[in-house]
PDB file of C-alpha atoms in Angstrom:
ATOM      1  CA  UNK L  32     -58.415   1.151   5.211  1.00 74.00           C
ATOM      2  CA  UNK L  33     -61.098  -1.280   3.798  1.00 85.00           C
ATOM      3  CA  UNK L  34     -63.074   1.728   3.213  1.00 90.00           C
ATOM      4  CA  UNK L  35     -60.446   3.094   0.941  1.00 83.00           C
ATOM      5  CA  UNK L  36     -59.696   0.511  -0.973  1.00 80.00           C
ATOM      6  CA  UNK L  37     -63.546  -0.227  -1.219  1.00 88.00           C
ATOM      7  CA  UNK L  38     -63.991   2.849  -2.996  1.00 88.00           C
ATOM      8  CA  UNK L  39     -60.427   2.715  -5.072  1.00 82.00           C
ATOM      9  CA  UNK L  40     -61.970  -0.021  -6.716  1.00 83.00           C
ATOM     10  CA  UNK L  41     -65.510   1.371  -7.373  1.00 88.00           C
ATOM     11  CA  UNK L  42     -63.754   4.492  -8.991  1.00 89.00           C
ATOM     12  CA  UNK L  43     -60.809   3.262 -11.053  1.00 89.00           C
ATOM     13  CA  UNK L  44     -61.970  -0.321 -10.976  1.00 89.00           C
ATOM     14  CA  UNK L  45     -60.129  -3.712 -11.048  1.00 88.00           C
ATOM     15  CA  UNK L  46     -57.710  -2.724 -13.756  1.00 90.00           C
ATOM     16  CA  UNK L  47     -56.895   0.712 -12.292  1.00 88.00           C
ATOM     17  CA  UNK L  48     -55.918  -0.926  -8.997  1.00 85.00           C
ATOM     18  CA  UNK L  49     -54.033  -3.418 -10.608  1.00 86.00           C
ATOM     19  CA  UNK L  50     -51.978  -1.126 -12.627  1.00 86.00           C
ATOM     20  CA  UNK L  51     -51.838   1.495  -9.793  1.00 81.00           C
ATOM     21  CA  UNK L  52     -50.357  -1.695  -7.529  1.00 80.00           C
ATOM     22  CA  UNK L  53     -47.785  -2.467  -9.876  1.00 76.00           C
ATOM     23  CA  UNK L  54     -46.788   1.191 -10.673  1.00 79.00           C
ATOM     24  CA  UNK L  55     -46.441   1.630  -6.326  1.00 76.00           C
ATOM     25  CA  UNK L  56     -44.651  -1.917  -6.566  1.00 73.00           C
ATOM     26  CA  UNK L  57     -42.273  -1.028  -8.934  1.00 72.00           C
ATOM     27  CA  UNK L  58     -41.523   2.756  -8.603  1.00 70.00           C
ATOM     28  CA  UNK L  59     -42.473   2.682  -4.870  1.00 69.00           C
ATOM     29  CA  UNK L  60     -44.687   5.789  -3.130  1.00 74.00           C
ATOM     30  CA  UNK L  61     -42.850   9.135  -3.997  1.00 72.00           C
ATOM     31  CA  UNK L  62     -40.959  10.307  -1.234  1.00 71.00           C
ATOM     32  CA  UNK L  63     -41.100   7.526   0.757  1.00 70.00           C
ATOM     33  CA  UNK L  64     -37.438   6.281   0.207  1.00 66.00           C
ATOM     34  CA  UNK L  65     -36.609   9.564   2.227  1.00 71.00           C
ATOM     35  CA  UNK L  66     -38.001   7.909   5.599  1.00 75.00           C
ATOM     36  CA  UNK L  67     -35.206   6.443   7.837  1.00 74.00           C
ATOM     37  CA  UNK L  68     -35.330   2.756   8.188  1.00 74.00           C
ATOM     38  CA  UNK L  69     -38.545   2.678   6.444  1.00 71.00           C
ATOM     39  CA  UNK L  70     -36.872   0.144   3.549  1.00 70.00           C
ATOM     40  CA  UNK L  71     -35.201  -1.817   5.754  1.00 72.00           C
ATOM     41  CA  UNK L  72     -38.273  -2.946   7.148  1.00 78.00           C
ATOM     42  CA  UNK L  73     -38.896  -6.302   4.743  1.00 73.00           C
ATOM     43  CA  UNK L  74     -42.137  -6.101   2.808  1.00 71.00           C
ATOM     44  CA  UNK L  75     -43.055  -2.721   3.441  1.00 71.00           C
ATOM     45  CA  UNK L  76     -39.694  -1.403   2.236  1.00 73.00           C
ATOM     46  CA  UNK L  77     -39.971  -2.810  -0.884  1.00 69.00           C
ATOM     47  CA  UNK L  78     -43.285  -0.980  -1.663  1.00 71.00           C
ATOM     48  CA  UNK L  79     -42.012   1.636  -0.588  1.00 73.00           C
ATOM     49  CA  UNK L  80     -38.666   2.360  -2.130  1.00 73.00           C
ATOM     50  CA  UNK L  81     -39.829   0.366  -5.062  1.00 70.00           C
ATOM     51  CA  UNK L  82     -38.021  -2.010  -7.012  1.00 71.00           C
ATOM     52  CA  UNK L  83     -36.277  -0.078  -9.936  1.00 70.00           C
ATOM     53  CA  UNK L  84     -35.284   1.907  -6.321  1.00 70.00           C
ATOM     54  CA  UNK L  85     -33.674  -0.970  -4.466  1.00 70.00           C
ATOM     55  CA  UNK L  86     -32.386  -2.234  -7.522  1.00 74.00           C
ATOM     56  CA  UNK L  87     -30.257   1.232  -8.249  1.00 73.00           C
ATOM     57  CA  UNK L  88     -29.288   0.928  -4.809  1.00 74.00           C
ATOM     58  CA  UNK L  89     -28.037  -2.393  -5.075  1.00 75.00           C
ATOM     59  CA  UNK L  90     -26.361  -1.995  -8.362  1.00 80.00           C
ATOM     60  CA  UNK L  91     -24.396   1.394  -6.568  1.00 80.00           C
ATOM     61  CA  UNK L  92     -23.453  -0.776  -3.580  1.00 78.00           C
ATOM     62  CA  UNK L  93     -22.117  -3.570  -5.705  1.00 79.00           C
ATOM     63  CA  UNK L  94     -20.185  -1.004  -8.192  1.00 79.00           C
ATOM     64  CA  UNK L  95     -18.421   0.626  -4.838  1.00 78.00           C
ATOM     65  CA  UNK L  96     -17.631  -2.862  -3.423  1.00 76.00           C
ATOM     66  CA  UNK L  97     -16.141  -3.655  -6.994  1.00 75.00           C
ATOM     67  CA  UNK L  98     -14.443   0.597  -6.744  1.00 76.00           C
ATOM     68  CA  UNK L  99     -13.245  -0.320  -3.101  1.00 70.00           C
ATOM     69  CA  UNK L 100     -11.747  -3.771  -4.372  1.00 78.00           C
ATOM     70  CA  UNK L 101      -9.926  -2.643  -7.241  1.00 81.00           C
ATOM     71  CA  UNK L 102      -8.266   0.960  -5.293  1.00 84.00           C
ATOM     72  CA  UNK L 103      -7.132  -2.040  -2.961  1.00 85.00           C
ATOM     73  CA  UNK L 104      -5.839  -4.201  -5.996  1.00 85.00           C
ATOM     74  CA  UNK L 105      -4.327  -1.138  -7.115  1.00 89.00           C
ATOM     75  CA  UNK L 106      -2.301   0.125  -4.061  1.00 91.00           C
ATOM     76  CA  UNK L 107      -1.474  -2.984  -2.896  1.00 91.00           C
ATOM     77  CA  UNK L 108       0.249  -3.696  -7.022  1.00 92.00           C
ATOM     78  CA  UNK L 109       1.968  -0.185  -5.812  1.00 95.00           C
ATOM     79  CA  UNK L 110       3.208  -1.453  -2.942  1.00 95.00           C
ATOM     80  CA  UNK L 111       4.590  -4.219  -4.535  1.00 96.00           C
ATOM     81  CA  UNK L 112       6.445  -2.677  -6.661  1.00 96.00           C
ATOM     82  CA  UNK L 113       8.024  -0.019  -4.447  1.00 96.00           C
ATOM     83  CA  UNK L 114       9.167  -3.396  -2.348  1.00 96.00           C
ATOM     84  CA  UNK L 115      10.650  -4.934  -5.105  1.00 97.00           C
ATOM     85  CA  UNK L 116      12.533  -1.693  -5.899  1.00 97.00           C
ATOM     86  CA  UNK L 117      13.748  -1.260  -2.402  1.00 97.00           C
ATOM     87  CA  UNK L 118      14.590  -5.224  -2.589  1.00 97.00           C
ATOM     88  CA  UNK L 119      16.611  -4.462  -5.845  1.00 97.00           C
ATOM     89  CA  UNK L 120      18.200  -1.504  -4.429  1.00 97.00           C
ATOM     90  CA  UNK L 121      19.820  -3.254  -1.266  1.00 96.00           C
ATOM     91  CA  UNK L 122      20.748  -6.069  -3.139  1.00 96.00           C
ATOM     92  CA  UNK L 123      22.704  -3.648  -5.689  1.00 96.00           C
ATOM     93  CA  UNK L 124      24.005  -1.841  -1.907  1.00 96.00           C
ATOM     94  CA  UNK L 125      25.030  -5.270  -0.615  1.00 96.00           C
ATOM     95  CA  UNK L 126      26.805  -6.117  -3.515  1.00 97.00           C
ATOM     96  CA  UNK L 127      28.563  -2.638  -3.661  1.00 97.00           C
ATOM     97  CA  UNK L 128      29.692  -2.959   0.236  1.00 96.00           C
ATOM     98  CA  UNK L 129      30.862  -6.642  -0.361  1.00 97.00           C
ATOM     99  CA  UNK L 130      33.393  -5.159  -3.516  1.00 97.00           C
ATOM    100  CA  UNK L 131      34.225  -2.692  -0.582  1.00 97.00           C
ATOM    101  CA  UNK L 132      35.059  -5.269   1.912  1.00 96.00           C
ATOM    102  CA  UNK L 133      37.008  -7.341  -0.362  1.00 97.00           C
ATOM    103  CA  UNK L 134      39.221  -4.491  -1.376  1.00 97.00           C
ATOM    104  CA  UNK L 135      39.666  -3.479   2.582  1.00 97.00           C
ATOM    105  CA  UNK L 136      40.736  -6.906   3.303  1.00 97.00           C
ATOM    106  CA  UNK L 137      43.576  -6.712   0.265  1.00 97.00           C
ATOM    107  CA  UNK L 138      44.647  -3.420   1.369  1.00 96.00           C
ATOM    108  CA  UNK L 139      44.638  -4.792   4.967  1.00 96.00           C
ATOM    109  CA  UNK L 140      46.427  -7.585   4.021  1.00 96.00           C
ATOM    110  CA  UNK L 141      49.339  -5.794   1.876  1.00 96.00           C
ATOM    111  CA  UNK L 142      49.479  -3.220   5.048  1.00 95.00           C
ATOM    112  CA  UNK L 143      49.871  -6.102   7.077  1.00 95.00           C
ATOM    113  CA  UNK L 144      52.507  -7.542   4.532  1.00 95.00           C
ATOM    114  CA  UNK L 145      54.037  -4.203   4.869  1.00 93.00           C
ATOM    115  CA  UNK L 146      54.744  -3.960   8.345  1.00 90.00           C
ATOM    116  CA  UNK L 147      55.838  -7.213   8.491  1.00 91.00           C
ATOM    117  CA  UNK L 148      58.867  -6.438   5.602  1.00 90.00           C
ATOM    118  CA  UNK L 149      59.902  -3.286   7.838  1.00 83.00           C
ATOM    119  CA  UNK L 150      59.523  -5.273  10.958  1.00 82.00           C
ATOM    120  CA  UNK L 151      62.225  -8.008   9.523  1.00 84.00           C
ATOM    121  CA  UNK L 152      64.413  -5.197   8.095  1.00 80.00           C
ATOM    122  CA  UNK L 153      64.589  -3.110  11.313  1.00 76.00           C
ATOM    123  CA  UNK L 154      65.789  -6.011  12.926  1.00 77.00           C
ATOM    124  CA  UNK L 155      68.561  -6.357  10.592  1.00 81.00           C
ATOM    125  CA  UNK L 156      70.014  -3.513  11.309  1.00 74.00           C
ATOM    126  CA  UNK L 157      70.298  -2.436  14.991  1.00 69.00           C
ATOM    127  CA  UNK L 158      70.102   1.215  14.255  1.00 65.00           C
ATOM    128  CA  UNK L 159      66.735   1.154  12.592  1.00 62.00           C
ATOM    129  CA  UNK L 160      65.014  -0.721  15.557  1.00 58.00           C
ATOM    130  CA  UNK L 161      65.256   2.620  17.965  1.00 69.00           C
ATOM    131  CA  UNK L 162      65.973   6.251  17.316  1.00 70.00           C
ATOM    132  CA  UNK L 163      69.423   6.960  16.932  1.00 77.00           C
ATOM    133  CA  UNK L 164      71.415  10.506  16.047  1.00 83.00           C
ATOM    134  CA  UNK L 165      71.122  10.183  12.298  1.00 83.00           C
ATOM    135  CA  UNK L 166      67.231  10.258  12.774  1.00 79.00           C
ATOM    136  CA  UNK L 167      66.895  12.953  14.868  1.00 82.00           C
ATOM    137  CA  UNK L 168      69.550  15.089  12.394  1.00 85.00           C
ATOM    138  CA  UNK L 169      66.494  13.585   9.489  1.00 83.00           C
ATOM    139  CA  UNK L 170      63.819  15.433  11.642  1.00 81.00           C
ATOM    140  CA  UNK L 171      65.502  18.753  12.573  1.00 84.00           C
ATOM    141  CA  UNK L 172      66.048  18.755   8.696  1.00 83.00           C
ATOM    142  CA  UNK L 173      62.644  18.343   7.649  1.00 73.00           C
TER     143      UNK L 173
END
């Protein structure tokens, strides 16, 4: 390895080493980002893969963390508003099924009322309280 680097210099001297270390440290070595693992690895992945590399990878990851965050902002605004809906509609349901219940009790009530007037009138009159002649004549009629 000496050797090569021995004779790197001799042939493009100090200044083509430098610049050829800062191209590799900065673009990384060409087709070396398709190795597994081989950027994970601390120093050596970042000559590798290169900086402008790692930095378009970290700029993709932190866009799709930013993508994932906002589709969960999203559907979870969704969500909120299909609850509030549903909340709206049973409250407008509730209301309807109290008016219902109100109006059942009247009509209960004036039933019961009802009964009660026919209940004091039958036992007024004697013949009203239990079939008789005159009401079976009324059903052969009709």
């Amino acid at each position: 390895m000496t050797v090569f680097f021995t004779w790197l210099l001799r042939t493009i001297g100090i200044g083509g080493v430098a610049f050829l270390g800062l191209y590799i440290y900065d673009w990384g070595i060409p087709g070396a980002s398709r190795i597994p693992y081989l950027s994970s690895i601390p120093i050596l992945g970042d000559l590798t893969t290169g900086r402008a590399h790692s930095y378009a990878a970290d700029q993709v990851r932190l866009a799709t963390s930013q993508m994932v965050t906002k589709f969960e902002r999203d559907a979870l605004a969704s969500q909120l508003a299909a609850e509030r809906r549903l909340h709206a509609e049973a409250n407008l349901a509730a209301a309807e099924a109290r008016t219902r219940a109100e109006a059942t009790q009247k009509a209960k009530e004036t039933a019961d009322a009802e009964v009660e007037r026919l209940k004091a009138e039958a036992a007024k009159d004697p013949e009203l309280s239990k079939p008789n002649a005159r009401d079976r004549l009324w059903l052969e009629q009709h």
